[in-house]
Short mmCIF file of C-alpha atoms and ligand atoms in Angstrom, two decimals:
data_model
loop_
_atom_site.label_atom_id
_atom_site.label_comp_id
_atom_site.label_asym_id
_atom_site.label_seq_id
_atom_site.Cartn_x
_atom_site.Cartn_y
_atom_site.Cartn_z
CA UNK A 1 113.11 84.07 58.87
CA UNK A 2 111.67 81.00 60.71
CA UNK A 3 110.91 82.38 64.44
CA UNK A 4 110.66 79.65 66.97
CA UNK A 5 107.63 78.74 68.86
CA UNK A 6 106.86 80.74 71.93
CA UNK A 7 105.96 78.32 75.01
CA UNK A 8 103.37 80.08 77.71
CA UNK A 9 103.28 78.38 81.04
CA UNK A 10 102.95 79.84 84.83
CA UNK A 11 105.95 80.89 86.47
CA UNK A 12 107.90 79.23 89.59
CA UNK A 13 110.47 81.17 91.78
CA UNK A 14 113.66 80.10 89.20
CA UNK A 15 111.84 82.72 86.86
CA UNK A 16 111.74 85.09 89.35
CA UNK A 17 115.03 86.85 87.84
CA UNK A 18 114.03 86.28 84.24
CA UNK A 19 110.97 88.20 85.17
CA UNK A 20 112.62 90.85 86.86
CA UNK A 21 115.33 91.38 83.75
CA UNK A 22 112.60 91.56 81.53
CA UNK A 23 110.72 94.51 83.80
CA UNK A 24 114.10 96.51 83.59
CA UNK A 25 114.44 95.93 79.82
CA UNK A 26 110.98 96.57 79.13
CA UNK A 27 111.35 100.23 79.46
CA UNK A 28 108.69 101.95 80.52
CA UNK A 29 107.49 99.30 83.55
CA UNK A 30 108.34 100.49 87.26
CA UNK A 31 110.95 98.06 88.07
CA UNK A 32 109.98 95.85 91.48
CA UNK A 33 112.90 94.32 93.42
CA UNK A 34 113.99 90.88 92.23
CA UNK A 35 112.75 89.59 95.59
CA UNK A 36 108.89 90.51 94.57
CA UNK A 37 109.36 88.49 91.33
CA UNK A 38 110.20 85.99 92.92
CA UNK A 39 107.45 85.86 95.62
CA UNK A 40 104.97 85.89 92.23
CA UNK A 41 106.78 83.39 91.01
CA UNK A 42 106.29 81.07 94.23
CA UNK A 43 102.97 82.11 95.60
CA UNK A 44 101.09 83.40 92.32
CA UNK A 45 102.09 81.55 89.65
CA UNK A 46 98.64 80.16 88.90
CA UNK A 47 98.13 83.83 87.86
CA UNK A 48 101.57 84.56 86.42
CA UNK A 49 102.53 83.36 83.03
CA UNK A 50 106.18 83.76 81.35
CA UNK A 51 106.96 83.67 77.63
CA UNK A 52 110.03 81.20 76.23
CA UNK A 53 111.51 81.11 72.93
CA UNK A 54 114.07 79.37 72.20
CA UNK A 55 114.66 78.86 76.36
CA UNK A 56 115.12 82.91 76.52
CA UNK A 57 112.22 84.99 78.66
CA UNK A 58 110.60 86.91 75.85
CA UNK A 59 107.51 88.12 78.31
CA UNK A 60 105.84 88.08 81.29
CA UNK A 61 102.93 88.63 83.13
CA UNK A 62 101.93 89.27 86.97
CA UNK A 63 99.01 89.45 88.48
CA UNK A 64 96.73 88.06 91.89
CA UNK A 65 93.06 87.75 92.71
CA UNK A 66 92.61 90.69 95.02
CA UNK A 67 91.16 89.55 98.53
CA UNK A 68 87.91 90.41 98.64
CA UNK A 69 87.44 90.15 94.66
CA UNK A 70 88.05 85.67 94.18
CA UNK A 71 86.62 86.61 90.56
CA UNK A 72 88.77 89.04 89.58
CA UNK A 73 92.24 89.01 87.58
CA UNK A 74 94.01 92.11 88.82
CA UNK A 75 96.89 92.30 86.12
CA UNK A 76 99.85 93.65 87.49
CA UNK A 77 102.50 93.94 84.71
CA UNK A 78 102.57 92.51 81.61
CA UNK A 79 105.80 92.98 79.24
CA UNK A 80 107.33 91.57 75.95
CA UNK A 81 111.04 91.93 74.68
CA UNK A 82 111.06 94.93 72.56
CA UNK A 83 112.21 92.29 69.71
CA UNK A 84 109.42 90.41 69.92
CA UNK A 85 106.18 92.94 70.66
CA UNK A 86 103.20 93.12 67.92
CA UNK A 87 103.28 89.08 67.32
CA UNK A 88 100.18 88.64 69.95
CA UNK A 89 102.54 87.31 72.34
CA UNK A 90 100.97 89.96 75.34
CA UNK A 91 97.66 88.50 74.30
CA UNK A 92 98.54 85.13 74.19
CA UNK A 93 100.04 85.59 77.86
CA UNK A 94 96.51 87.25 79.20
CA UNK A 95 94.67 84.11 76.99
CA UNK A 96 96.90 81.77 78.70
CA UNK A 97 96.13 82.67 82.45
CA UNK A 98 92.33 83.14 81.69
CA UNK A 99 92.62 79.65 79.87
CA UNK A 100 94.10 77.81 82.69
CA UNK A 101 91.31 75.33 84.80
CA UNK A 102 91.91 76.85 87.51
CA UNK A 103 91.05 80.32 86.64
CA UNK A 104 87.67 79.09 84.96
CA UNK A 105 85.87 81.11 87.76
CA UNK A 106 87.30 84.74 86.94
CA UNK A 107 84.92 86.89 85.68
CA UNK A 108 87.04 89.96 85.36
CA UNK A 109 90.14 91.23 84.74
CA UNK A 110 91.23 94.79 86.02
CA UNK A 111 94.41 96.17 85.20
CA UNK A 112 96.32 100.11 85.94
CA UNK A 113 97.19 101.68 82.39
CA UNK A 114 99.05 104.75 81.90
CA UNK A 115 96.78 107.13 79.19
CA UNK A 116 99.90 107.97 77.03
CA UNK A 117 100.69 103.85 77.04
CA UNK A 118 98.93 103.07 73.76
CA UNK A 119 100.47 99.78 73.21
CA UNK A 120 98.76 98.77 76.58
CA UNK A 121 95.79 100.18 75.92
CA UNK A 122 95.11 98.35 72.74
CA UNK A 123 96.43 95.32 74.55
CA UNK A 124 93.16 95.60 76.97
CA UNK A 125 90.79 97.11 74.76
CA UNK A 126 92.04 94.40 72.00
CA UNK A 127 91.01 91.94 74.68
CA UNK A 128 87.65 93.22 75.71
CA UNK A 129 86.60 93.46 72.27
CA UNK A 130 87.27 89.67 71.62
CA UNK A 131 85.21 89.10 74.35
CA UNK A 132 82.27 91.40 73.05
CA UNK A 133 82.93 93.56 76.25
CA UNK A 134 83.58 97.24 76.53
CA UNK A 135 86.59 98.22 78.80
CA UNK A 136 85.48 100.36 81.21
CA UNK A 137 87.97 102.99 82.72
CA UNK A 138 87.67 105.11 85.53
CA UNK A 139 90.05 107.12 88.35
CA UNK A 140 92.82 104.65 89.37
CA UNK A 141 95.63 105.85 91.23
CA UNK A 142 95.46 109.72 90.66
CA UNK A 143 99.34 111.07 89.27
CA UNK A 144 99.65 113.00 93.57
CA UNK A 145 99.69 109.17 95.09
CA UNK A 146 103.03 108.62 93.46
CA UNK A 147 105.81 109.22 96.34
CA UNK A 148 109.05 110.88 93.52
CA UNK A 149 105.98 113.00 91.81
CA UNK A 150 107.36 111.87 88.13
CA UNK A 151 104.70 109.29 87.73
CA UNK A 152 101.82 109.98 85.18
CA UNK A 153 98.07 108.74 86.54
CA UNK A 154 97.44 105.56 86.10
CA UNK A 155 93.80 104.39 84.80
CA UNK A 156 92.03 101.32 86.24
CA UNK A 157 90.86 99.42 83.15
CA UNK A 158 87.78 96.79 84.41
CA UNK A 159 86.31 94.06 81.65
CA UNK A 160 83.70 91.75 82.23
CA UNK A 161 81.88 90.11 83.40
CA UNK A 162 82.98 86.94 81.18
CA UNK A 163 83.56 83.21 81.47
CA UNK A 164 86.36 82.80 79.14
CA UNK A 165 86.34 79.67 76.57
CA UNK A 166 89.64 78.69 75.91
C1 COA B 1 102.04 96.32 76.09
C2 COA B 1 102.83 95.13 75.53
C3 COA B 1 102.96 94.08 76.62
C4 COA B 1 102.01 94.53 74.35
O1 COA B 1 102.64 93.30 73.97
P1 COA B 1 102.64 92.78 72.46
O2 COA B 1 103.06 91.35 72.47
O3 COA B 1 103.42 93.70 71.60
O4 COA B 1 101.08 92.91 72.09
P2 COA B 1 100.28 92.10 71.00
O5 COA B 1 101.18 91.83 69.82
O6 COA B 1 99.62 90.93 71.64
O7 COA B 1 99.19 93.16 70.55
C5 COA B 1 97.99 93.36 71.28
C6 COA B 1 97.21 94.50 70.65
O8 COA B 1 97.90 95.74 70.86
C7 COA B 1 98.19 96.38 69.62
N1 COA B 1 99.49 97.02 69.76
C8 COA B 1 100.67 96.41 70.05
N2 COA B 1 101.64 97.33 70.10
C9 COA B 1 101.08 98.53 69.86
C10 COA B 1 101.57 99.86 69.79
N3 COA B 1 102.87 100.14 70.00
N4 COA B 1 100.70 100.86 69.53
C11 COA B 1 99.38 100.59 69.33
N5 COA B 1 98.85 99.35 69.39
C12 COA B 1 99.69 98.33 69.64
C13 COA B 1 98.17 95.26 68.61
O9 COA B 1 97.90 95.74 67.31
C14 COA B 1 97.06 94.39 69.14
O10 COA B 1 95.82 94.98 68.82
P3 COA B 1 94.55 94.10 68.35
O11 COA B 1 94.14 93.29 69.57
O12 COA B 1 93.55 95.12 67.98
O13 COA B 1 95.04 93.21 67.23
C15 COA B 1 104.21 95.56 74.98
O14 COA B 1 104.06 96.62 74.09
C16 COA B 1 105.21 95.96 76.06
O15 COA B 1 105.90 95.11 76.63
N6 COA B 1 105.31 97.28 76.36
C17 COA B 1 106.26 97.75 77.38
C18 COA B 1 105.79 97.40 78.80
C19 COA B 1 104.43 98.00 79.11
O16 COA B 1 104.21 99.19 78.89
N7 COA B 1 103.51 97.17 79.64
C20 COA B 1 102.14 97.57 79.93
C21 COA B 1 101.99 98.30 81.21
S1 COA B 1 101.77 97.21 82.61
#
């Protein structure tokens, strides 16, 4: 079978609810409310991206420049529809934001990882090694932080530093 093209470009608030569906579906992402995806999608869209195929949402990814950090890519959630994960379309959607012009100055990218999320971390670590960078993990948000006490610790997952060539 032929697939069709996927399309990367940066979000706006109309993909607010696309983004938010595709959280939910995803499976194992904490689900925000609608009304953060679409605050992403209208104030941090130059470091959002969305997925199309076929003018459905196949994946997403959030993220912001920490204040404080202007060279840093703090990914927030990435997904891709279960039907469409292991075609490179989560690394195309990290390429894409670090390709944009206006993201030429980030020099890192941090993201949280779960340890027993291997797909995620061989997303990152799949990344860094393109790059010819290590990943370096350390304490993140320790599992007692988590408010309902069923969340696993999350990792904080640093590469760079890097000027990324398109
Ligand atoms: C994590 C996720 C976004 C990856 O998206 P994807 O489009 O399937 O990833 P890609 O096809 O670009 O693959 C990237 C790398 O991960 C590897 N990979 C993908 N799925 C994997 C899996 N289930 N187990 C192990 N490795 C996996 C690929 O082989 C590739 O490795 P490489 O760089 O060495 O070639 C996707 O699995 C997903 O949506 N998971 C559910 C949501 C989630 O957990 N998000 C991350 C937490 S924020």
């Amino acid at each position: 079978m032929m697939l069709e093209e996927v399309d990367i470009r940066p979000p706006s608030e109309r993909d607010g609810g696309d983004m938010w569906r595709a959280a939910r579906d995803a499976g194992t992402l904490d689900v925000n409310t609608p009304y953060s995806y679409l605050l992403l999608g209208k104030h941090f869209g130059g470091t959002c991206a969305v997925a199309k195929r076929g003018g459905k949402t196949v994946g997403f990814v959030t993220g912001f420049r920490p204040p404080g950090k202007p060279d840093t890519w703090f990914v927030w959630q990435i997904g891709v529809d279960a039907e469409a994960r292991g075609q490179g379309i989560g690394r195309r959607l990290l390429e894409h934001v670090l390709g944009r012009s206006d993201n030429a100055d980030i020099r890192y990218l941090e993201a949280t990882v779960s340890p027993s999320n291997a797909a995620s971390r061989s997303l990152f670590f799949g990344l860094a090694r393109s790059l010819g960078l290590d990943c370096e993990i350390s304490a993140g948000f320790p599992a007692e932080l988590f408010p309902d006490g069923a969340h696993e610790k999350e990792e904080l997952y640093r590469i760079g530093p890097f000027t990324y060539q398109p």
